[in-house]
Short mmCIF file of C-alpha atoms and ligand atoms in Angstrom, two decimals:
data_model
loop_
_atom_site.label_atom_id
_atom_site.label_comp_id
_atom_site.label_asym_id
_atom_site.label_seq_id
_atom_site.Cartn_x
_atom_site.Cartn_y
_atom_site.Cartn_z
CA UNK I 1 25.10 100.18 -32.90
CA UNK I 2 21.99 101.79 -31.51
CA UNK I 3 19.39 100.09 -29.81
CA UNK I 4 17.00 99.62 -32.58
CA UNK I 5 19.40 98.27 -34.86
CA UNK I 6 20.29 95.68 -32.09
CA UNK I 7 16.65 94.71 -32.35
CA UNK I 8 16.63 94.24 -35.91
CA UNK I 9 19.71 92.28 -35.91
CA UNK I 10 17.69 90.20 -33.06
CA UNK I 11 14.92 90.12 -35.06
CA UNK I 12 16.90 89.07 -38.11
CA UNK I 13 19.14 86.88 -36.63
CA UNK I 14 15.80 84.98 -35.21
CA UNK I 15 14.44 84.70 -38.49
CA UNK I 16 17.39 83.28 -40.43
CA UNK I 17 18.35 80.46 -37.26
CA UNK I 18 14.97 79.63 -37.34
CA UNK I 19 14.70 78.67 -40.92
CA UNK I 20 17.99 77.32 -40.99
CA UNK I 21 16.54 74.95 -37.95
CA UNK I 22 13.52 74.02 -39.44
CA UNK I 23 15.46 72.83 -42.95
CA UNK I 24 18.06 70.77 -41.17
CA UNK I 25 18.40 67.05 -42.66
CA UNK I 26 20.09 65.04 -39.56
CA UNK I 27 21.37 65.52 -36.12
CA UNK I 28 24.89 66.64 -36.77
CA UNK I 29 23.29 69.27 -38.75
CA UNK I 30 21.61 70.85 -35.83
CA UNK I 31 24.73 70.36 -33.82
CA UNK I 32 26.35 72.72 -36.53
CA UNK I 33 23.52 75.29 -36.28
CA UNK I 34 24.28 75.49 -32.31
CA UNK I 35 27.66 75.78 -32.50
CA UNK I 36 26.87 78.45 -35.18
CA UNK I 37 24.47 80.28 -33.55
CA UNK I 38 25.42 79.96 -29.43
CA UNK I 39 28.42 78.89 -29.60
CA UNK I 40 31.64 80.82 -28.13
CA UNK I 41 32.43 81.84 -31.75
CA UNK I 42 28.92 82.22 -32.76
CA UNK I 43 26.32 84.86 -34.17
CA UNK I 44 24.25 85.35 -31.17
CA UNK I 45 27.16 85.46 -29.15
CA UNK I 46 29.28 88.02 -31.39
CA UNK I 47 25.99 90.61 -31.43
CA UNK I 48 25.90 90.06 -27.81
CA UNK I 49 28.86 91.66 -27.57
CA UNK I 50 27.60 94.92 -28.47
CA UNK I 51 25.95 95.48 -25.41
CA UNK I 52 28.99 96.26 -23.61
CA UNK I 53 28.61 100.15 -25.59
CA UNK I 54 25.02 100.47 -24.63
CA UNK I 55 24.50 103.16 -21.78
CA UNK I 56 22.68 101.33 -18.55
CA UNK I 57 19.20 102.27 -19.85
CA UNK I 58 19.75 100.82 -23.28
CA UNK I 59 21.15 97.54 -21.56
CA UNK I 60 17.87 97.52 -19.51
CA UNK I 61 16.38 96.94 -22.77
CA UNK I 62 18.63 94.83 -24.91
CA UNK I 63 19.35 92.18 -22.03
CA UNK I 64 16.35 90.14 -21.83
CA UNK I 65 15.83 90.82 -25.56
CA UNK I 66 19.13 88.91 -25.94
CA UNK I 67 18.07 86.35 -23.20
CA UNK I 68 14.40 85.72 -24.83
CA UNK I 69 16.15 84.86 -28.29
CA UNK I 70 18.94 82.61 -27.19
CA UNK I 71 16.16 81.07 -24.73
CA UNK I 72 14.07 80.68 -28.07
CA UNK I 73 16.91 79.55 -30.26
CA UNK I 74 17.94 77.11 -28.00
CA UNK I 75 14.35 75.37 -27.69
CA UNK I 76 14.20 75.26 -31.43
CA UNK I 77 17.41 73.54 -31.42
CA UNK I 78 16.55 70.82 -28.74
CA UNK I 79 13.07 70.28 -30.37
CA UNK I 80 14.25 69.42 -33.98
CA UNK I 81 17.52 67.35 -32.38
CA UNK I 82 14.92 65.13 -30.07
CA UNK I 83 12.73 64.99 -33.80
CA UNK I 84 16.01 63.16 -35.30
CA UNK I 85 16.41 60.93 -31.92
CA UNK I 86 13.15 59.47 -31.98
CA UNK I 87 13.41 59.27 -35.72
CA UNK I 88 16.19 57.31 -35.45
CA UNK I 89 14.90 54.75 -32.37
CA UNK I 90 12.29 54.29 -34.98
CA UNK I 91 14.60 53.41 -37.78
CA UNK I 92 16.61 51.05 -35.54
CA UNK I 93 13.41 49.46 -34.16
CA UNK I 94 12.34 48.74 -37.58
CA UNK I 95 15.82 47.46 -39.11
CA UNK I 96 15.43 45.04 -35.78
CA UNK I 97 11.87 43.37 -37.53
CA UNK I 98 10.54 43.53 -33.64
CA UNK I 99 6.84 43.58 -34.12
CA UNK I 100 5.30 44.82 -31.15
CA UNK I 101 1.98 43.83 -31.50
CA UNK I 102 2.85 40.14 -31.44
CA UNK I 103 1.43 38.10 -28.50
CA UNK I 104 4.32 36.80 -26.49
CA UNK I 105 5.32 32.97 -26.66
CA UNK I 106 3.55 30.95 -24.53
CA UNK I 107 5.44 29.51 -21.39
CA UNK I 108 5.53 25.68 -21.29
CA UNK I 109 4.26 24.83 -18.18
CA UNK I 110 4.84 21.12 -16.32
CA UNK I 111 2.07 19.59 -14.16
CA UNK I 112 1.90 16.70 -11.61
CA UNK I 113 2.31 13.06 -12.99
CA UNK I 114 -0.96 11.07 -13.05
CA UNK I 115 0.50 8.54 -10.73
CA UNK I 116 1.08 11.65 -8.04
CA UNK I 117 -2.76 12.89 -9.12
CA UNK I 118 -4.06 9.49 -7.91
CA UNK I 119 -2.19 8.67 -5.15
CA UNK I 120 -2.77 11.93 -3.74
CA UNK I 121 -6.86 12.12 -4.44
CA UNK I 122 -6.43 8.54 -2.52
CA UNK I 123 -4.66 9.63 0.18
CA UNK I 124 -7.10 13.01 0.66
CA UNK I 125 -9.67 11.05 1.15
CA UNK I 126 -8.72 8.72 3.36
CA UNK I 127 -7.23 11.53 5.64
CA UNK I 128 -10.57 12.94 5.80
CA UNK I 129 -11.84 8.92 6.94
CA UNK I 130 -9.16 9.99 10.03
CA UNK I 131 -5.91 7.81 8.59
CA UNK I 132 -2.83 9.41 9.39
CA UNK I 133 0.32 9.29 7.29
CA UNK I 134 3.19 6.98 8.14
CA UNK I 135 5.84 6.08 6.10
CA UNK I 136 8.42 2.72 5.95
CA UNK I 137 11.71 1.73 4.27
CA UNK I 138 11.93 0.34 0.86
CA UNK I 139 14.97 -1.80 2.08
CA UNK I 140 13.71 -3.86 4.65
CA UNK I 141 14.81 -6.90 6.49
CA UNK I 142 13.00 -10.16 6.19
CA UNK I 143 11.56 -9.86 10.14
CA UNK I 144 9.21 -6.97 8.84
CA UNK I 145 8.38 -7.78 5.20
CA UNK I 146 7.86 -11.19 6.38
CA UNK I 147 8.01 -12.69 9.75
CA UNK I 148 6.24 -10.25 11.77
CA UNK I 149 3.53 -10.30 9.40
CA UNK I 150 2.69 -14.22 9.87
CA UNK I 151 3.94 -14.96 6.75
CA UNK I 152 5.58 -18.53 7.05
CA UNK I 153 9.24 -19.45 6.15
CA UNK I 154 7.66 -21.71 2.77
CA UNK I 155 5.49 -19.22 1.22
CA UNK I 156 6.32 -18.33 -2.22
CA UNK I 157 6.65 -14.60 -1.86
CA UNK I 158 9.68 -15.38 0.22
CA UNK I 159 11.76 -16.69 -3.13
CA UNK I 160 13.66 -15.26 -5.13
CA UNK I 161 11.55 -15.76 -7.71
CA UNK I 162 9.06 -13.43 -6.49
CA UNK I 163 11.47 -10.74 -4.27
CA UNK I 164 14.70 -9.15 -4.79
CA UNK I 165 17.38 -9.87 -1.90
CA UNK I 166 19.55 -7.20 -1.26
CA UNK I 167 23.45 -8.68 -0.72
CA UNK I 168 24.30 -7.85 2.73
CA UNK I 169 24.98 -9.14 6.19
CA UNK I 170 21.51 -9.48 6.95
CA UNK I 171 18.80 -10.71 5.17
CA UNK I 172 17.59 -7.79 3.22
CA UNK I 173 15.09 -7.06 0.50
CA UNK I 174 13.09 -4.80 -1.36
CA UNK I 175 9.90 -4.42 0.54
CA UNK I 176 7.18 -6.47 -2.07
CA UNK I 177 4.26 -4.46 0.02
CA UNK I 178 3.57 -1.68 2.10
CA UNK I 179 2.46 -4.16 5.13
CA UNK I 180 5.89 -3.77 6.19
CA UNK I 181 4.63 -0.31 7.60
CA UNK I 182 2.48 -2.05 9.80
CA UNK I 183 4.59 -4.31 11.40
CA UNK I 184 6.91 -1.10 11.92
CA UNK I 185 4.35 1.03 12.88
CA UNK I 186 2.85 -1.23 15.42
CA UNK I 187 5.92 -1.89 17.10
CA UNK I 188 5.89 1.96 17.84
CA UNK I 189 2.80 3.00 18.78
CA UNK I 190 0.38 0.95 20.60
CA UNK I 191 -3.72 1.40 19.82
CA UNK I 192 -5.96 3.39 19.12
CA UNK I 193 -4.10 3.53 15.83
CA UNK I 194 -5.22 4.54 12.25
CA UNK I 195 -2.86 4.71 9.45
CA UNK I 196 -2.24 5.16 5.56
CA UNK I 197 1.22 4.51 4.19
CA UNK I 198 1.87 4.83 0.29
CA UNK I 199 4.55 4.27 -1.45
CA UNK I 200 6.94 2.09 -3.60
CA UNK I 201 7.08 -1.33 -3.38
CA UNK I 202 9.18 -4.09 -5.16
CA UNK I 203 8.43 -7.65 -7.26
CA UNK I 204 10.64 -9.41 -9.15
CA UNK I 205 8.56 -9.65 -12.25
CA UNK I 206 9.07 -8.53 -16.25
CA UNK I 207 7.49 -5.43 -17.64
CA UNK I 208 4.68 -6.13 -19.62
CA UNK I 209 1.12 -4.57 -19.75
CA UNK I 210 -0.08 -5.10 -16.46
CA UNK I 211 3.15 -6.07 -14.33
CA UNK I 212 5.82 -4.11 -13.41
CA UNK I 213 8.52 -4.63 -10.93
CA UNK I 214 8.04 -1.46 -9.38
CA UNK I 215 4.68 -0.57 -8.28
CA UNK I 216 2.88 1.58 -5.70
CA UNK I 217 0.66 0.68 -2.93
CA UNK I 218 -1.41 2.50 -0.17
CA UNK I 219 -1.52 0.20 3.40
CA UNK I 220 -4.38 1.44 5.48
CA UNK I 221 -4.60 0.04 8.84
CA UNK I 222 -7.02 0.39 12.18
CA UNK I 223 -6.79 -1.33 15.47
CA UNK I 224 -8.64 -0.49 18.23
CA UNK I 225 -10.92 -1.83 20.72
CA UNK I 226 -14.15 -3.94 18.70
CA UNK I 227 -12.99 -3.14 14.56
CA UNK I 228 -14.65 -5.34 12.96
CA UNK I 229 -15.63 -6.35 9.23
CA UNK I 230 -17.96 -4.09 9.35
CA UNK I 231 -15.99 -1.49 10.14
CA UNK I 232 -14.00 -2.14 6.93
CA UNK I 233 -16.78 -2.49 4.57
CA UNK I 234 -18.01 1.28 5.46
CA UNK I 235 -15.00 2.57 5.44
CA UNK I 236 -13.97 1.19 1.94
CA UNK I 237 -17.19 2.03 0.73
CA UNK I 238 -16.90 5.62 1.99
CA UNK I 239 -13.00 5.77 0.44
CA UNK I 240 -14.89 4.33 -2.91
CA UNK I 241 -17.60 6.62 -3.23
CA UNK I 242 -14.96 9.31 -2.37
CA UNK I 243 -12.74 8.17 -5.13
CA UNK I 244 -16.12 7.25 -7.77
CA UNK I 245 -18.63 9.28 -6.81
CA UNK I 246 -21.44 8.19 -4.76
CA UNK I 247 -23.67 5.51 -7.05
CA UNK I 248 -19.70 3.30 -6.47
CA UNK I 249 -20.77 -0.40 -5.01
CA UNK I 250 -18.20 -2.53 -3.67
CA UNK I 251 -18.87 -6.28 -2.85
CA UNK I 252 -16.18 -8.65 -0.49
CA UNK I 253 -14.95 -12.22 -1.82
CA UNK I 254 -13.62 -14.90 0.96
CA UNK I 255 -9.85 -15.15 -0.21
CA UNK I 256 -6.47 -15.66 1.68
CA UNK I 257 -3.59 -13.17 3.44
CA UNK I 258 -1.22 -14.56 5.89
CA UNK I 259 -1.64 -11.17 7.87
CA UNK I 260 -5.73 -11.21 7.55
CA UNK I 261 -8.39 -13.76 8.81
CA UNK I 262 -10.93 -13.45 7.68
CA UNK I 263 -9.19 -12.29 4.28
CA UNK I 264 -11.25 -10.58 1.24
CA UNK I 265 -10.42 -9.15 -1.64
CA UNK I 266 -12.43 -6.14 -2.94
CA UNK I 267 -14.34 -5.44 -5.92
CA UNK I 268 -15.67 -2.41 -7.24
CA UNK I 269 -18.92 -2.14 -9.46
CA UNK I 270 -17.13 -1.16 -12.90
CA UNK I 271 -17.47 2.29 -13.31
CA UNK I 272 -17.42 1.98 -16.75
CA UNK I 273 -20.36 0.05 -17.24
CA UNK I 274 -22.24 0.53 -14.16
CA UNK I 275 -21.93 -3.21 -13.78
CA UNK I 276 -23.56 -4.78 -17.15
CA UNK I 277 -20.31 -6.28 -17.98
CA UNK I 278 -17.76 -4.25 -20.14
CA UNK I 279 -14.33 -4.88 -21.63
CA UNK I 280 -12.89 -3.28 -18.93
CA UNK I 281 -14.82 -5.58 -16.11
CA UNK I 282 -14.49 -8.58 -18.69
CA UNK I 283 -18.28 -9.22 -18.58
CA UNK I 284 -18.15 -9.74 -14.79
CA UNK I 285 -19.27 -6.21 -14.07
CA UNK I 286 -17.30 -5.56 -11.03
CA UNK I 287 -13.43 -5.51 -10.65
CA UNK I 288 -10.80 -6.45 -8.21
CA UNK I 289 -9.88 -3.62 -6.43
CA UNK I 290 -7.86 -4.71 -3.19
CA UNK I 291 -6.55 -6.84 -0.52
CA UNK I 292 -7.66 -6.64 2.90
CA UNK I 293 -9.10 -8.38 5.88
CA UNK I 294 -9.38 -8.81 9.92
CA UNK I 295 -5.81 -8.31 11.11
CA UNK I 296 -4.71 -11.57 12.39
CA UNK I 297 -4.11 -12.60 16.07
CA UNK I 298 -0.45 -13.14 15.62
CA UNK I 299 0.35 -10.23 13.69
CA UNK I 300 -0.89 -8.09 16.72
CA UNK I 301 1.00 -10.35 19.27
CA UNK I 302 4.27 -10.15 16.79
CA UNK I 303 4.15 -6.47 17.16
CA UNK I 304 2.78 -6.40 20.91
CA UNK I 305 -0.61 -5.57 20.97
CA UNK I 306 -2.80 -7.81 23.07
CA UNK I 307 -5.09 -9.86 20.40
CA UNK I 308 -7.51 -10.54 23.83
CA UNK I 309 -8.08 -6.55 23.96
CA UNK I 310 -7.77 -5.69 20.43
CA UNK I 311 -8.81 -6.08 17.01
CA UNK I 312 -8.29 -4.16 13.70
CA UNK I 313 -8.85 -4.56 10.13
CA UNK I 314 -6.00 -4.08 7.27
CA UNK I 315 -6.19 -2.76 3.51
CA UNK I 316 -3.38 -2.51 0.97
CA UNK I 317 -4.26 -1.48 -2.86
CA UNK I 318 -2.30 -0.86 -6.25
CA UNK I 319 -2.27 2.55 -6.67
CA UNK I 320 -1.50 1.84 -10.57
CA UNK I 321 -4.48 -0.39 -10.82
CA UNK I 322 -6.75 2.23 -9.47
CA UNK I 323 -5.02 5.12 -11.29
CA UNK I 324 -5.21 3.10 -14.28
CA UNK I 325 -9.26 2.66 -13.98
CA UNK I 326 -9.42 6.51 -12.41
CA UNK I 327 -7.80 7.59 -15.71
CA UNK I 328 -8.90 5.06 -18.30
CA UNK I 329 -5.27 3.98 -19.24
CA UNK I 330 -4.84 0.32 -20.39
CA UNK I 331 -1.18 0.07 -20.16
CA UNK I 332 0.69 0.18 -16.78
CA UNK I 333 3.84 1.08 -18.78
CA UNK I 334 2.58 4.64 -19.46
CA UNK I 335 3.53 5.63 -16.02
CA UNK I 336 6.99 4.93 -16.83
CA UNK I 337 7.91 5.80 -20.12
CA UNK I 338 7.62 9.41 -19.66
CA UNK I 339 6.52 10.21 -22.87
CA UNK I 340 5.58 14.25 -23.05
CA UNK I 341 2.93 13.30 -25.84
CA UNK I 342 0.82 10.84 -23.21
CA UNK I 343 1.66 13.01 -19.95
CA UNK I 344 0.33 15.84 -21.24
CA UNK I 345 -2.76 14.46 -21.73
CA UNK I 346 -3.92 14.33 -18.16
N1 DAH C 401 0.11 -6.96 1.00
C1 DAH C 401 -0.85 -7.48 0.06
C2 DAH C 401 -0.21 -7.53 -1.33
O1 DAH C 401 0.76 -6.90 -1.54
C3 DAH C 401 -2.07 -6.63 0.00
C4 DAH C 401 -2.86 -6.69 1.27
C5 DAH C 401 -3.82 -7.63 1.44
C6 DAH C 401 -2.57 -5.81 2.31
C7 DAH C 401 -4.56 -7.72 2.58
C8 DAH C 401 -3.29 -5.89 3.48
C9 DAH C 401 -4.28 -6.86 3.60
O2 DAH C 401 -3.08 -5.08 4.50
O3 DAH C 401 -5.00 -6.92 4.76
O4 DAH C 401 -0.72 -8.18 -2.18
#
């Protein structure tokens, strides 16, 4: 063979691959043009072999002529085989119905319950009127539910009726307030002292619309040298214009705590009706809010603090009660049930 017949048959044997390649139907055919055309048995391999008669300058030429058309042979062959590739990821995505252009599912997301909401706007606020946190247990003995606290062997909150006893050695029950974190707390730490203790407390009544036997409270107590009722009216308005915004009125009625004297109990202008009378308020325009009052002589002497040095004032509120006004919710049992449907909704 003589050099320009070798460049023919290149030129040929270009010509004919490279329509061969661009006709192929599927993969495997491509696969059977390589092996055809590069392979050990193939066409560009068996004219290749030719060289080996070709005098030095002659194989000066017909190397890199051989080397530019397997080089160009071989890219035709990878470009139509990565065609058939992609064609058939296509295919496959399409048998699969994914469609791509679909916003994704939205993630269900949980929040806080409304009870956790309220008790924690209550308890921000009242950390920023200086009370510190302070905690108690829910199964307490009858010295610091009860006794401690000035509350006298025949009152009614100490019968069954009213508390749940715990069976045990000692006399044991489920706290029915958070005072019990008073007595505790007092018996700890001596004065200046300003606390706030929420949490769970226990009453032995039936579930019904506005009852349940287990409640939250938040105790807030001060002692130090000179508190006085007045020192408890600004605070509790502060914490209710805090918690209502800043038009919230609150007015004191005379009424009766074994742990307080002088004892009041707390309303709140409705904030429904601004105090014009309202289903809500039940014409009165104000509701009941809390319990609170001077902290009596011999609760501080129960717990060692010297009633001749110091004085303090006490607070404890249903967190459900003011949750349930915060929130407009008329039924104390929504807290509990759980229901998705209700939860969701605040
Ligand atoms: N412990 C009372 C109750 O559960 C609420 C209360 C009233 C707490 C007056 C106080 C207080 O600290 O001074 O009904």
């Amino acid at each position: 063979m003589t050099i320009t017949e070798f460049k023919t048959a290149c030129e040929t044997l270009q010509q004919e691959y490279q329509t061969k390649i661009s006709a192929a139907q599927s993969a495997s055919e491509v696969e059977d043009l390589r092996v055809a055309s590069l392979g050990r048995k193939g066409a560009l391999t068996d004219l290749l072999k030719s060289l080996k008669d070709f005098s030095i300058e002659d194989k000066k030429t017909a190397g890199p002529l051989g080397n530019a058309l397997k080089a160009a042979l071989t890219a035709a062959l990878d470009e139509k085989q990565s065609f058939f590739a992609t064609k058939e990821l296509n295919e496959e995505l399409n048998k699969t119905e994914i469609d791509l252009t679909l916003p994704g599912e939205p993630v269900a997301c949980g929040h806080r319950h409304p009870l956790s909401v309220a008790q924690d706007r209550m308890t921000e606020i009242l950390s920023q009127l200086g009370f510190e946190w302070a905690e108690g247990p829910w199964v307490e003995d009858e010295k610091h539910n009860f006794d401690l606290l000035n509350i006298p062997l025949h009152h009614p909150a100490r019968d069954a009726q009213d508390t749940f006893f715990v069976d045990g050695k000692m006399p044991l029950v489920l706290r029915t307030h958070t005072s019990n974190v008073q007595s505790r707390y007092m018996e700890k730490h001596k004065p200046p002292l300003r606390i706030m203790a929420p949490g769970r407390v226990f009453r032995n009544d039936s579930l019904d619309a506005t009852h349940s036997p287990v409640f939250h409270q938040i105790e807030g107590l001060y002692v130090d040298k000179n508190v006085s009722m007045a020192d408890l009216k600004s605070d509790l308005t502060a914490f209710m214009k805090g918690l209502f915004g800043d038009k919230a009125e609150i007015r004191f009625r005379p009424s009766f705590f074994p742990f307080t004297e002088p004892s009041v109990e707390v309303d709140v202008k409705c904030v429904f009706c601004q105090g014009k009378g309202c289903n809500v308020c039940k014409g009165s325009g104000w509701i009941e809010m809390l319990g609170a009052g001077v902290v009596h002589p011999n609760v501080l002497k129960n717990c060692g603090i010297d009633p001749e040095q110091f004085s303090g004032y006490a607070f404890g509120m249903g967190v459900e009660r003011l949750a349930m006004m915060m929130l407009n919710i008329k039924d104390i049992r929504t807290f509990y049930e759980n229901d998705l449907r209700i939860l969701k909704q605040f």
